[in-house]
């Protein structure tokens, strides 16, 4: 799973300075967003008036610009956008991608999305975005990405937004957990001000997410989807698995108020099953089988709410379990 924050105005810093800082001072990879068209560029408007039978804009502006940013900044991700008015033949997307994968300086490392012409989304690309805020809620066979904004309405910064216009940390973590459980990457956008400042509410959300990942990152980073994504009984539980399939992580989105037991319908326990809560110092939790056919009931009576390291979502670490057989 890849989790990264996207700044919708990436010219706040010179891209070269930003790329060098990321490569030299972090273990992150550097990617760039690129809009294929400009709404009011005279060459684009002329091509549009001609029914996109002329290619003045892509030949003189878009394609040379794309090659320049790849050769200059050597991004590991090229996020293409703004393709929806015209087909890929107008943009010569296949020509650019052939160069990118065969001749460019990043030909062995670069990844691209699916926005390269009308009708391309969810059909062609290194990973699918399928439109903004795409979260199907089920496992896909092709790699995909959930691109969403902390501001519910805008990819930029709106001075008129109020607190209800921003996603809560619970909503953000819900998107992250469900996306990772179903095999997707997460792209989270924040819009800086015209002065390059990050508004306090964005900073708060990012710090909250960082604090949560510090406790629960084991169930997110380097995880893979399990046989079940959403639990068969508890709709608030989503699963991931370690790559060696030895550990299953059950993410709980809503902590129960009126019970000290949490029912999981999908796991089948064994005599060696252990259950712990990430970030808790209580140790192994008591549990019992829910039925002969499977499922476990976790006893959380020893956990005091005030002692929880996570305030918004909680991950149980399950070892020595198998998935319930899926009836076909």
XYZ file of C-alpha atoms in Angstrom:
328
model
C 0.000 0.000 0.000
C 1.201 3.453 -0.864
C -0.006 6.392 1.188
C 0.982 9.880 0.146
C -0.155 13.452 0.520
C -0.612 15.487 -2.636
C -0.273 19.266 -2.717
C -2.612 20.626 -5.366
C -0.391 23.673 -5.941
C 2.985 22.057 -6.435
C 4.730 25.202 -7.669
C 4.888 26.605 -4.136
C 8.454 25.283 -4.202
C 10.432 24.943 -7.375
C 9.893 21.313 -8.437
C 13.664 20.754 -8.674
C 14.225 21.933 -5.102
C 11.348 19.807 -3.865
C 12.548 16.737 -5.769
C 16.088 17.077 -4.415
C 14.862 17.615 -0.863
C 12.664 14.516 -0.998
C 15.403 12.333 -2.486
C 18.187 13.568 -0.221
C 16.350 13.943 3.076
C 13.611 11.296 3.105
C 12.960 7.730 1.993
C 9.971 8.853 -0.095
C 9.722 8.769 -3.872
C 9.021 11.882 -5.925
C 6.071 12.176 -8.297
C 4.506 14.952 -10.356
C 0.983 15.910 -11.337
C 0.496 17.141 -14.901
C -2.642 18.559 -16.489
C -2.921 17.630 -20.156
C -4.883 20.716 -21.153
C -5.396 24.331 -20.141
C -8.939 25.630 -20.238
C -8.158 28.929 -21.942
C -5.011 28.240 -23.943
C -5.620 29.599 -27.489
C -4.099 26.533 -29.184
C -6.296 24.182 -27.178
C -9.381 26.269 -27.940
C -8.492 26.214 -31.649
C -8.095 22.431 -31.621
C -11.383 22.090 -29.742
C -13.160 24.301 -32.290
C -11.764 22.028 -34.999
C -13.255 18.970 -33.296
C -9.771 17.898 -32.176
C -8.847 17.055 -35.770
C -5.864 19.383 -35.425
C -3.171 18.744 -32.802
C -1.557 22.140 -32.340
C -1.825 22.148 -28.543
C -0.405 18.679 -27.710
C 2.363 18.894 -30.321
C 3.503 22.405 -29.382
C 2.762 22.489 -25.673
C 1.631 19.335 -23.816
C 4.003 16.669 -25.143
C 7.174 18.802 -25.089
C 6.270 19.892 -21.567
C 5.711 16.308 -20.398
C 9.065 15.193 -21.769
C 10.772 18.190 -20.206
C 9.476 17.511 -16.694
C 10.401 13.813 -16.959
C 13.926 14.540 -18.188
C 14.467 17.394 -15.714
C 12.863 16.097 -12.521
C 12.880 12.301 -13.108
C 9.633 11.577 -11.261
C 8.762 8.075 -10.098
C 5.048 8.823 -10.611
C 3.442 10.760 -13.443
C -0.133 11.596 -12.469
C -1.855 12.706 -15.664
C -5.108 14.672 -15.577
C -7.263 16.976 -17.685
C -7.680 14.458 -20.501
C -11.464 14.181 -20.635
C -12.307 16.461 -23.543
C -10.371 14.567 -26.218
C -9.376 10.985 -27.109
C -5.928 9.542 -26.499
C -5.182 9.794 -30.228
C -5.440 13.587 -29.983
C -2.996 13.642 -27.064
C -0.739 11.009 -28.684
C -0.706 9.311 -25.315
C 0.555 5.985 -26.649
C 3.481 7.754 -28.302
C 4.459 9.524 -25.102
C 4.051 6.391 -22.977
C 6.138 4.362 -25.415
C 8.926 6.921 -25.007
C 8.422 7.001 -21.237
C 8.747 3.233 -20.811
C 11.443 2.597 -23.416
C 13.693 5.648 -23.677
C 13.137 8.058 -20.777
C 15.548 8.327 -17.817
C 12.884 6.762 -15.560
C 11.836 3.966 -17.922
C 12.554 1.237 -15.359
C 10.971 2.899 -12.326
C 8.115 5.186 -13.395
C 4.428 4.478 -12.727
C 1.494 6.236 -14.409
C -2.229 6.476 -13.781
C -5.157 6.044 -16.181
C -6.006 9.572 -17.340
C -4.635 9.715 -20.874
C -7.736 10.324 -23.002
C -11.506 10.047 -23.057
C -12.646 6.631 -21.862
C -9.250 5.571 -20.522
C -10.098 5.808 -16.816
C -10.537 2.385 -15.206
C -9.369 0.696 -18.423
C -5.713 1.512 -19.124
C -2.827 2.600 -16.931
C -0.315 1.382 -14.410
C -2.937 1.989 -11.747
C -6.566 3.061 -11.982
C -8.055 6.181 -10.425
C -11.486 5.854 -12.074
C -12.451 9.396 -11.087
C -11.881 11.445 -7.961
C -12.874 9.931 -4.589
C -13.157 6.475 -6.103
C -13.533 3.812 -3.407
C -15.370 0.701 -4.669
C -15.439 -1.027 -1.271
C -14.401 -4.381 -2.731
C -11.221 -5.995 -4.012
C -10.156 -5.178 -7.575
C -7.861 -7.296 -9.719
C -5.959 -4.251 -11.029
C -3.993 -1.830 -8.839
C -6.026 1.275 -8.086
C -5.944 4.492 -6.106
C -8.410 6.470 -4.019
C -7.737 10.172 -4.661
C -9.610 12.447 -2.290
C -9.369 15.850 -0.677
C -9.555 16.794 3.002
C -11.764 19.675 1.891
C -14.925 17.859 0.807
C -15.521 20.195 -2.131
C -12.229 21.576 -3.420
C -8.728 20.490 -4.445
C -7.514 24.008 -3.688
C -7.798 26.279 -0.675
C -11.174 27.936 -0.111
C -11.267 30.820 2.347
C -15.035 30.412 2.629
C -14.881 26.799 3.886
C -16.101 26.155 7.423
C -15.339 23.218 9.695
C -18.165 21.102 8.271
C -16.592 21.357 4.813
C -13.575 19.300 5.921
C -13.364 15.563 6.476
C -13.030 14.561 10.105
C -10.090 12.380 11.098
C -12.551 9.513 11.547
C -13.737 9.953 7.957
C -10.171 10.132 6.654
C -9.088 6.988 8.514
C -12.196 5.197 7.304
C -11.198 5.977 3.711
C -7.623 4.856 4.345
C -8.588 1.595 6.055
C -11.221 0.547 3.515
C -8.956 1.468 0.594
C -5.987 -0.502 1.914
C -8.203 -3.465 2.800
C -9.444 -3.627 -0.785
C -5.995 -3.361 -2.372
C -5.830 0.336 -3.226
C -3.355 3.165 -2.753
C -4.382 6.360 -0.993
C -3.770 9.888 -2.307
C -4.787 12.640 0.112
C -4.850 16.214 -1.152
C -4.417 19.421 0.839
C -4.644 22.840 -0.781
C -2.068 25.426 0.330
C -2.913 29.119 0.386
C -1.568 31.443 -2.303
C 1.341 32.137 0.070
C 2.255 28.457 0.291
C 0.926 28.074 3.826
C -0.865 24.966 5.076
C -3.999 25.953 6.985
C -4.146 24.820 10.643
C -7.072 22.455 10.029
C -5.042 20.626 7.368
C -2.053 20.472 9.683
C -4.237 19.057 12.441
C -5.605 16.311 10.190
C -2.131 15.378 8.916
C -0.690 15.270 12.435
C -3.624 13.177 13.639
C -3.126 10.760 10.780
C 0.611 10.572 11.482
C -0.006 9.862 15.164
C -2.482 7.123 14.259
C -0.084 5.522 11.766
C 2.709 5.582 14.344
C 0.588 3.237 16.451
C -1.173 1.259 13.736
C 1.170 1.404 10.749
C 1.969 -2.296 11.122
C -1.507 -3.126 9.817
C -1.270 -0.642 6.940
C 2.240 -0.388 5.526
C 3.474 -3.456 3.591
C 0.108 -5.132 4.112
C -1.883 -7.020 1.501
C -5.609 -7.791 1.237
C -6.823 -10.833 3.148
C -9.289 -13.408 1.812
C -12.049 -11.272 3.326
C -12.046 -7.487 3.127
C -15.119 -6.498 5.152
C -16.137 -8.843 7.942
C -19.005 -11.244 7.276
C -20.842 -10.202 10.454
C -19.433 -6.920 11.755
C -19.697 -4.099 9.163
C -17.247 -1.958 11.140
C -14.356 -4.444 10.660
C -11.997 -4.398 7.658
C -9.079 -6.804 7.190
C -5.519 -6.749 5.904
C -2.809 -9.385 6.097
C 0.952 -9.511 6.424
C 2.725 -10.507 3.222
C 3.669 -13.921 4.655
C -0.005 -14.509 5.572
C 1.001 -15.323 9.157
C -0.798 -12.328 10.670
C -4.228 -10.839 10.000
C -5.120 -7.300 11.042
C -8.738 -6.461 11.867
C -9.393 -2.706 11.772
C -12.349 -1.574 13.867
C -13.926 1.727 12.795
C -16.434 2.063 15.644
C -15.688 1.073 19.243
C -18.748 -0.566 20.877
C -20.507 1.427 23.595
C -22.801 -1.091 25.263
C -20.734 -4.269 25.268
C -17.261 -5.475 26.170
C -17.212 -8.042 23.363
C -16.349 -7.629 19.686
C -17.591 -10.250 17.254
C -15.590 -11.137 14.150
C -17.385 -13.437 11.749
C -14.672 -14.187 9.185
C -11.753 -15.755 11.155
C -11.582 -19.415 12.143
C -9.583 -19.868 15.346
C -7.243 -22.601 16.515
C -5.829 -23.602 19.885
C -2.805 -21.374 19.126
C -4.751 -18.247 18.185
C -3.627 -15.028 19.867
C -5.299 -11.618 19.751
C -3.663 -8.331 20.697
C -4.557 -4.687 20.172
C -1.923 -2.511 18.512
C -0.769 0.212 20.867
C -2.124 -1.514 23.967
C 0.038 -2.710 26.861
C -2.628 -5.099 28.141
C -1.083 -8.049 26.307
C -2.968 -10.955 24.717
C -6.725 -10.529 24.941
C -9.176 -13.219 25.956
C -11.340 -14.607 23.203
C -13.654 -17.517 22.463
C -15.031 -19.181 19.374
C -18.309 -17.759 18.150
C -19.583 -21.035 16.715
C -18.387 -24.384 15.425
C -18.300 -23.023 11.876
C -16.053 -20.091 12.744
C -15.909 -16.580 14.082
C -14.335 -15.328 17.284
C -15.530 -13.092 20.075
C -12.860 -10.809 21.559
C -13.171 -9.789 25.200
C -12.107 -6.147 25.633
C -13.274 -5.766 29.245
C -9.657 -5.337 30.411
C -9.114 -2.338 28.143
C -9.968 1.055 29.571
C -11.123 3.555 26.958
C -8.881 6.288 28.367
C -5.801 4.067 27.927
C -6.273 3.450 24.207
C -3.331 4.685 22.137
C -5.685 5.340 19.225
C -8.649 7.663 19.576
C -10.433 7.028 16.279
C -9.851 3.531 14.820
C -8.295 0.423 16.328
C -6.439 -2.548 14.866
C -6.494 -6.026 16.374
C -3.585 -8.293 15.508
C -4.728 -11.876 14.947
C -2.244 -14.728 14.736
C -2.755 -18.412 13.981
C -6.158 -18.041 12.361
C -7.581 -19.105 9.018
C -10.410 -17.560 6.988
C -13.865 -19.047 7.066
C -14.600 -21.070 3.947
C -16.484 -19.032 1.371
C -19.604 -20.873 0.212
C -20.037 -20.828 -3.547
